[in-house]
GROMACS .gro file of C-alpha atoms in nm:
model
  300
    1MET     CA    1   6.188  25.143  19.053
    2THR     CA    2   6.212  25.509  18.958
    3ILE     CA    3   6.428  25.616  18.667
    4ILE     CA    4   6.631  25.884  18.843
    5ASP     CA    5   6.649  25.958  19.213
    6HIS     CA    6   6.935  26.101  19.416
    7ARG     CA    7   7.053  25.823  19.643
    8SER     CA    8   6.794  25.670  19.873
    9ARG     CA    9   6.578  25.872  20.104
   10PRO     CA   10   6.771  25.950  20.422
   11ASP     CA   11   6.709  25.764  20.742
   12THR     CA   12   6.900  26.018  20.953
   13LEU     CA   13   6.679  26.314  20.866
   14ASP     CA   14   6.305  26.324  20.923
   15PRO     CA   15   6.140  26.490  20.624
   16ASP     CA   16   5.864  26.732  20.718
   17PRO     CA   17   5.581  26.844  20.491
   18PRO     CA   18   5.674  27.030  20.169
   19VAL     CA   19   5.854  27.363  20.182
   20PRO     CA   20   5.602  27.612  20.329
   21ALA     CA   21   5.434  27.835  20.074
   22ASP     CA   22   5.561  28.153  20.239
   23LEU     CA   23   5.918  28.028  20.227
   24GLU     CA   24   5.878  27.924  19.864
   25GLY     CA   25   5.759  28.277  19.792
   26HIS     CA   26   6.074  28.420  19.952
   27LEU     CA   27   6.293  28.180  19.752
   28ARG     CA   28   6.142  28.333  19.437
   29ALA     CA   29   6.147  28.692  19.560
   30PRO     CA   30   6.284  28.953  19.318
   31GLU     CA   31   6.518  29.093  19.584
   32PRO     CA   32   6.835  28.883  19.625
   33GLU     CA   33   6.848  28.967  19.997
   34ALA     CA   34   6.510  28.800  20.047
   35ARG     CA   35   6.624  28.491  19.858
   36VAL     CA   36   6.943  28.475  20.063
   37ALA     CA   37   6.749  28.499  20.390
   38ALA     CA   38   6.501  28.232  20.279
   39LEU     CA   39   6.777  27.997  20.171
   40ARG     CA   40   6.965  28.042  20.499
   41ALA     CA   41   6.647  27.964  20.691
   42LEU     CA   42   6.595  27.650  20.484
   43VAL     CA   43   6.954  27.537  20.541
   44ARG     CA   44   6.928  27.597  20.917
   45THR     CA   45   6.615  27.385  20.928
   46ALA     CA   46   6.789  27.107  20.737
   47ARG     CA   47   7.092  27.117  20.967
   48ASP     CA   48   6.859  27.079  21.265
   49GLY     CA   49   6.736  26.754  21.117
   50HIS     CA   50   6.395  26.872  20.998
   51VAL     CA   51   6.391  26.867  20.619
   52PRO     CA   52   6.087  27.005  20.437
   53GLY     CA   53   6.007  26.800  20.128
   54GLY     CA   54   6.168  26.948  19.819
   55THR     CA   55   6.463  27.098  20.008
   56GLY     CA   56   6.720  26.921  19.793
   57ASP     CA   57   6.550  27.024  19.471
   58ALA     CA   58   6.517  27.385  19.590
   59LEU     CA   59   6.889  27.400  19.669
   60ALA     CA   60   6.977  27.248  19.334
   61TRP     CA   61   6.777  27.507  19.147
   62ALA     CA   62   6.930  27.784  19.359
   63LEU     CA   63   7.262  27.699  19.190
   64ALA     CA   64   7.124  27.882  18.886
   65ASP     CA   65   7.029  28.196  19.081
   66GLN     CA   66   7.148  28.528  18.936
   67ASP     CA   67   7.289  28.631  19.272
   68ALA     CA   68   7.633  28.496  19.362
   69ALA     CA   69   7.554  28.487  19.736
   70VAL     CA   70   7.251  28.264  19.676
   71ARG     CA   71   7.459  28.031  19.461
   72ARG     CA   72   7.733  28.010  19.725
   73ILE     CA   73   7.487  27.921  20.002
   74ALA     CA   74   7.320  27.656  19.788
   75ALA     CA   75   7.650  27.500  19.681
   76ALA     CA   76   7.782  27.492  20.038
   77ALA     CA   77   7.461  27.335  20.169
   78LEU     CA   78   7.459  27.065  19.902
   79ARG     CA   79   7.819  26.976  19.988
   80GLU     CA   80   7.757  26.978  20.365
   81LEU     CA   81   7.430  26.784  20.355
   82PRO     CA   82   7.497  26.490  20.124
   83GLU     CA   83   7.205  26.299  20.273
   84LEU     CA   84   6.952  26.537  20.116
   85TYR     CA   85   6.709  26.371  19.879
   86LEU     CA   86   6.690  26.496  19.521
   87GLY     CA   87   6.414  26.393  19.285
   88ASP     CA   88   6.401  26.411  18.907
   89ASP     CA   89   6.355  26.789  18.917
   90GLY     CA   90   6.664  26.837  19.133
   91VAL     CA   91   6.873  26.609  18.913
   92ARG     CA   92   6.767  26.812  18.610
   93ALA     CA   93   6.884  27.127  18.789
   94LEU     CA   94   7.220  26.966  18.869
   95ARG     CA   95   7.271  26.872  18.505
   96LEU     CA   96   7.207  27.228  18.398
   97ALA     CA   97   7.435  27.366  18.668
   98ALA     CA   98   7.717  27.126  18.582
   99ALA     CA   99   7.702  27.223  18.215
  100HIS     CA  100   7.612  27.592  18.234
  101GLY     CA  101   7.685  27.708  18.590
  102ARG     CA  102   7.772  28.074  18.629
  103ASP     CA  103   8.093  28.007  18.824
  104PRO     CA  104   8.345  27.723  18.879
  105ASP     CA  105   8.224  27.642  19.231
  106VAL     CA  106   7.868  27.584  19.110
  107ARG     CA  107   7.981  27.368  18.820
  108SER     CA  108   8.215  27.167  19.042
  109THR     CA  109   7.953  27.110  19.313
  110ALA     CA  110   7.691  27.001  19.062
  111ALA     CA  111   7.934  26.772  18.879
  112ASP     CA  112   8.047  26.608  19.203
  113LEU     CA  113   7.689  26.545  19.314
  114LEU     CA  114   7.599  26.402  18.975
  115ASP     CA  115   7.901  26.174  18.990
  116THR     CA  116   7.786  26.048  19.329
  117LEU     CA  117   7.436  26.000  19.193
  118VAL     CA  118   7.553  25.807  18.889
  119ARG     CA  119   7.783  25.580  19.086
  120GLY     CA  120   7.526  25.502  19.351
  121ALA     CA  121   7.231  25.463  19.119
  122SER     CA  122   7.430  25.266  18.865
  123GLU     CA  123   7.502  25.008  19.133
  124LEU     CA  124   7.132  24.997  19.218
  125TYR     CA  125   7.025  24.954  18.856
  126ALA     CA  126   7.299  24.698  18.792
  127GLN     CA  127   7.145  24.492  19.071
  128GLY     CA  128   6.806  24.542  18.907
  129LEU     CA  129   6.933  24.374  18.591
  130GLN     CA  130   6.955  24.051  18.791
  131ASP     CA  131   6.596  24.070  18.917
  132ASP     CA  132   6.356  23.786  18.840
  133GLU     CA  133   6.083  24.027  18.728
  134THR     CA  134   6.101  24.141  18.365
  135HIS     CA  135   5.954  24.484  18.433
  136VAL     CA  136   6.219  24.552  18.698
  137ARG     CA  137   6.498  24.465  18.453
  138VAL     CA  138   6.340  24.694  18.193
  139GLN     CA  139   6.332  24.979  18.442
  140ALA     CA  140   6.694  24.908  18.533
  141VAL     CA  141   6.797  24.945  18.168
  142LEU     CA  142   6.597  25.266  18.134
  143GLY     CA  143   6.753  25.397  18.454
  144LEU     CA  144   7.108  25.334  18.332
  145VAL     CA  145   7.029  25.508  18.005
  146ALA     CA  146   6.870  25.806  18.181
  147LEU     CA  147   7.182  25.840  18.395
  148GLY     CA  148   7.401  25.830  18.085
  149ALA     CA  149   7.584  25.526  18.223
  150ALA     CA  150   7.840  25.419  17.966
  151GLY     CA  151   7.712  25.063  17.936
  152GLY     CA  152   7.352  25.174  17.902
  153GLY     CA  153   7.237  24.831  18.009
  154ALA     CA  154   7.443  24.658  17.741
  155GLU     CA  155   7.519  24.385  17.993
  156ALA     CA  156   7.154  24.284  17.953
  157ALA     CA  157   7.202  24.209  17.583
  158ASP     CA  158   7.158  23.835  17.650
  159ASP     CA  159   6.847  23.876  17.862
  160PRO     CA  160   6.579  23.613  17.784
  161ALA     CA  161   6.298  23.872  17.772
  162ARG     CA  162   6.225  24.057  17.451
  163GLU     CA  163   6.105  24.362  17.644
  164VAL     CA  164   6.445  24.399  17.809
  165LEU     CA  165   6.634  24.356  17.481
  166ALA     CA  166   6.413  24.614  17.311
  167ALA     CA  167   6.487  24.857  17.595
  168VAL     CA  168   6.859  24.788  17.553
  169ALA     CA  169   6.839  24.867  17.181
  170GLU     CA  170   6.651  25.192  17.245
  171GLY     CA  171   6.897  25.294  17.514
  172LEU     CA  172   7.204  25.224  17.302
  173ALA     CA  173   7.064  25.444  17.027
  174ARG     CA  174   7.030  25.732  17.275
  175LEU     CA  175   7.381  25.690  17.416
  176ALA     CA  176   7.548  25.633  17.076
  177THR     CA  177   7.873  25.471  17.193
  178PRO     CA  178   8.108  25.248  16.988
  179ALA     CA  179   8.055  24.966  17.236
  180GLY     CA  180   7.681  25.007  17.191
  181THR     CA  181   7.715  24.961  16.816
  182ALA     CA  182   7.873  24.621  16.876
  183VAL     CA  183   7.580  24.521  17.097
  184LEU     CA  184   7.331  24.639  16.834
  185ASP     CA  185   7.510  24.424  16.579
  186HIS     CA  186   7.431  24.129  16.809
  187LEU     CA  187   7.067  24.232  16.855
  188LEU     CA  188   7.014  24.271  16.480
  189ALA     CA  189   7.070  23.895  16.455
  190ASP     CA  190   6.834  23.806  16.740
  191HIS     CA  191   6.580  23.533  16.668
  192ASP     CA  192   6.292  23.740  16.807
  193PRO     CA  193   6.134  23.974  16.544
  194VAL     CA  194   6.039  24.228  16.810
  195VAL     CA  195   6.401  24.257  16.921
  196ARG     CA  196   6.519  24.284  16.560
  197MET     CA  197   6.274  24.563  16.490
  198ALA     CA  198   6.389  24.754  16.797
  199ALA     CA  199   6.749  24.711  16.686
  200LEU     CA  200   6.661  24.829  16.334
  201ASP     CA  201   6.499  25.142  16.475
  202ALA     CA  202   6.808  25.202  16.689
  203ALA     CA  203   7.039  25.155  16.390
  204ALA     CA  204   6.833  25.409  16.195
  205GLU     CA  205   6.859  25.662  16.479
  206LEU     CA  206   7.237  25.622  16.464
  207GLY     CA  207   7.241  25.675  16.087
  208VAL     CA  208   7.309  25.305  16.020
  209PRO     CA  209   7.681  25.293  16.105
  210GLU     CA  210   7.900  25.100  15.863
  211ARG     CA  211   7.937  24.814  16.108
  212LEU     CA  212   7.559  24.762  16.108
  213ALA     CA  213   7.487  24.829  15.741
  214ALA     CA  214   7.517  24.469  15.619
  215ARG     CA  215   7.279  24.334  15.884
  216VAL     CA  216   7.025  24.609  15.821
  217ALA     CA  217   7.040  24.545  15.446
  218ALA     CA  218   7.003  24.170  15.497
  219ALA     CA  219   6.690  24.224  15.707
  220VAL     CA  220   6.489  24.311  15.393
  221THR     CA  221   6.481  23.935  15.326
  222HIS     CA  222   6.366  23.835  15.677
  223PRO     CA  223   6.070  23.593  15.688
  224GLY     CA  224   5.862  23.840  15.887
  225TRP     CA  225   5.715  24.121  15.680
  226GLN     CA  226   5.712  24.359  15.977
  227VAL     CA  227   6.089  24.316  16.006
  228ARG     CA  228   6.132  24.366  15.630
  229ARG     CA  229   5.927  24.685  15.646
  230ARG     CA  230   6.126  24.819  15.940
  231ALA     CA  231   6.450  24.736  15.758
  232ALA     CA  232   6.333  24.925  15.449
  233LEU     CA  233   6.257  25.229  15.662
  234ALA     CA  234   6.590  25.203  15.847
  235LEU     CA  235   6.782  25.195  15.518
  236GLY     CA  236   6.656  25.544  15.452
  237ALA     CA  237   6.913  25.659  15.709
  238ALA     CA  238   7.199  25.464  15.551
  239ALA     CA  239   7.449  25.568  15.286
  240PRO     CA  240   7.292  25.542  14.938
  241GLU     CA  241   7.548  25.296  14.804
  242THR     CA  242   7.452  25.063  15.090
  243ALA     CA  243   7.079  25.128  15.090
  244ILE     CA  244   6.970  25.144  14.727
  245PRO     CA  245   7.036  24.779  14.618
  246PRO     CA  246   6.835  24.617  14.902
  247LEU     CA  247   6.562  24.880  14.865
  248VAL     CA  248   6.529  24.797  14.496
  249HIS     CA  249   6.488  24.436  14.603
  250ALA     CA  250   6.224  24.543  14.857
  251LEU     CA  251   6.021  24.705  14.580
  252ARG     CA  252   5.942  24.353  14.459
  253ASP     CA  253   5.822  24.236  14.802
  254ARG     CA  254   5.484  24.060  14.807
  255ILE     CA  255   5.369  24.277  15.102
  256VAL     CA  256   5.240  24.622  15.009
  257ASP     CA  257   5.361  24.787  15.330
  258VAL     CA  258   5.719  24.678  15.259
  259ARG     CA  259   5.706  24.820  14.906
  260ARG     CA  260   5.567  25.148  15.038
  261ALA     CA  261   5.848  25.170  15.292
  262ALA     CA  262   6.102  25.109  15.016
  263VAL     CA  263   5.955  25.389  14.804
  264GLN     CA  264   5.959  25.621  15.105
  265SER     CA  265   6.331  25.554  15.165
  266LEU     CA  266   6.432  25.573  14.799
  267GLU     CA  267   6.260  25.907  14.737
  268GLN     CA  268   6.550  26.112  14.878
  269TRP     CA  269   6.790  25.973  14.614
  270ALA     CA  270   6.567  26.003  14.307
  271ALA     CA  271   6.739  26.317  14.180
  272ASP     CA  272   7.100  26.208  14.226
  273HIS     CA  273   7.115  25.832  14.184
  274PRO     CA  274   7.004  25.679  13.853
  275ARG     CA  275   6.934  25.337  14.001
  276ALA     CA  276   6.695  25.489  14.256
  277LEU     CA  277   6.526  25.691  13.981
  278THR     CA  278   6.485  25.383  13.764
  279ALA     CA  279   6.342  25.179  14.051
  280LEU     CA  280   6.091  25.448  14.142
  281THR     CA  281   5.989  25.486  13.778
  282GLU     CA  282   5.923  25.113  13.759
  283ALA     CA  283   5.717  25.140  14.080
  284LEU     CA  284   5.470  25.350  13.883
  285ALA     CA  285   5.343  25.019  13.747
  286ASP     CA  286   5.303  24.857  14.091
  287PRO     CA  287   4.975  24.665  14.129
  288ASP     CA  288   4.890  24.864  14.444
  289PRO     CA  289   4.746  25.212  14.380
  290GLY     CA  290   4.897  25.346  14.702
  291VAL     CA  291   5.248  25.244  14.596
  292ARG     CA  292   5.190  25.396  14.250
  293THR     CA  293   5.074  25.722  14.404
  294GLN     CA  294   5.368  25.733  14.644
  295ALA     CA  295   5.612  25.666  14.359
  296ARG     CA  296   5.453  25.941  14.153
  297TRP     CA  297   5.491  26.189  14.439
  298SER     CA  298   5.854  26.089  14.489
  299LEU     CA  299   5.925  26.164  14.122
  300ALA     CA  300   5.738  26.494  14.113
   0.00000   0.00000   0.00000
């Protein structure tokens, strides 16, 4: 399953080989008249049912052309030929056109096509979440995130596979929605350490929202040292009043890597928060030379 594709490949049009090199040269010609002529030739070919590979992408990128006539032809063709296939490159062009198009018609055309893409592909990926194969469900989550779908695969938050749940956590961090924060709160309590670590990383990317702060802080006492280390690192993105007490606790952890992570996170508050300064000063006596060195650097 690909991450982003524009609808499915058409059955009604027979794609020919890629756009001929000479035509591609005309599409990039410095003279707008040459680009207009090339684009019209490409559109005529598509209307006749013979679509060179890359036609959809070429039209999408033509929406950003400096010449208004080129943009008008491209926009009209994309509206009239909805069965054209667009790959990742074409979708990227549509996103740019929708956000930064030179005129309202370009922006409207690109936005409408993207809306069609998201609706159609979201249905496809939603079906993928029900697949028996774990890797397909992972790709479905990644696809929903790449499309910016509001749920971002949150409906997979109860999936039995750790790989899927980790992908959900990563996706929710990228989308940063209030609903996603609620799902991350759930994932931070997951029994699987791999899922918890993914959720901790996601919480850190979001700046450890208040709703997640208690769970992130509590993770410094998790039985697994890898989770405790990841929690100590994540707390570096939290508010100091939330982060400093559990990080001070983490400085007494029996695992060196956890103590080093705690020093790393506390360093930013050494100058402004007495408790952080005191804890780092005490870390100068840590039995591990690496922790002592890191504490000394943080106090320099």
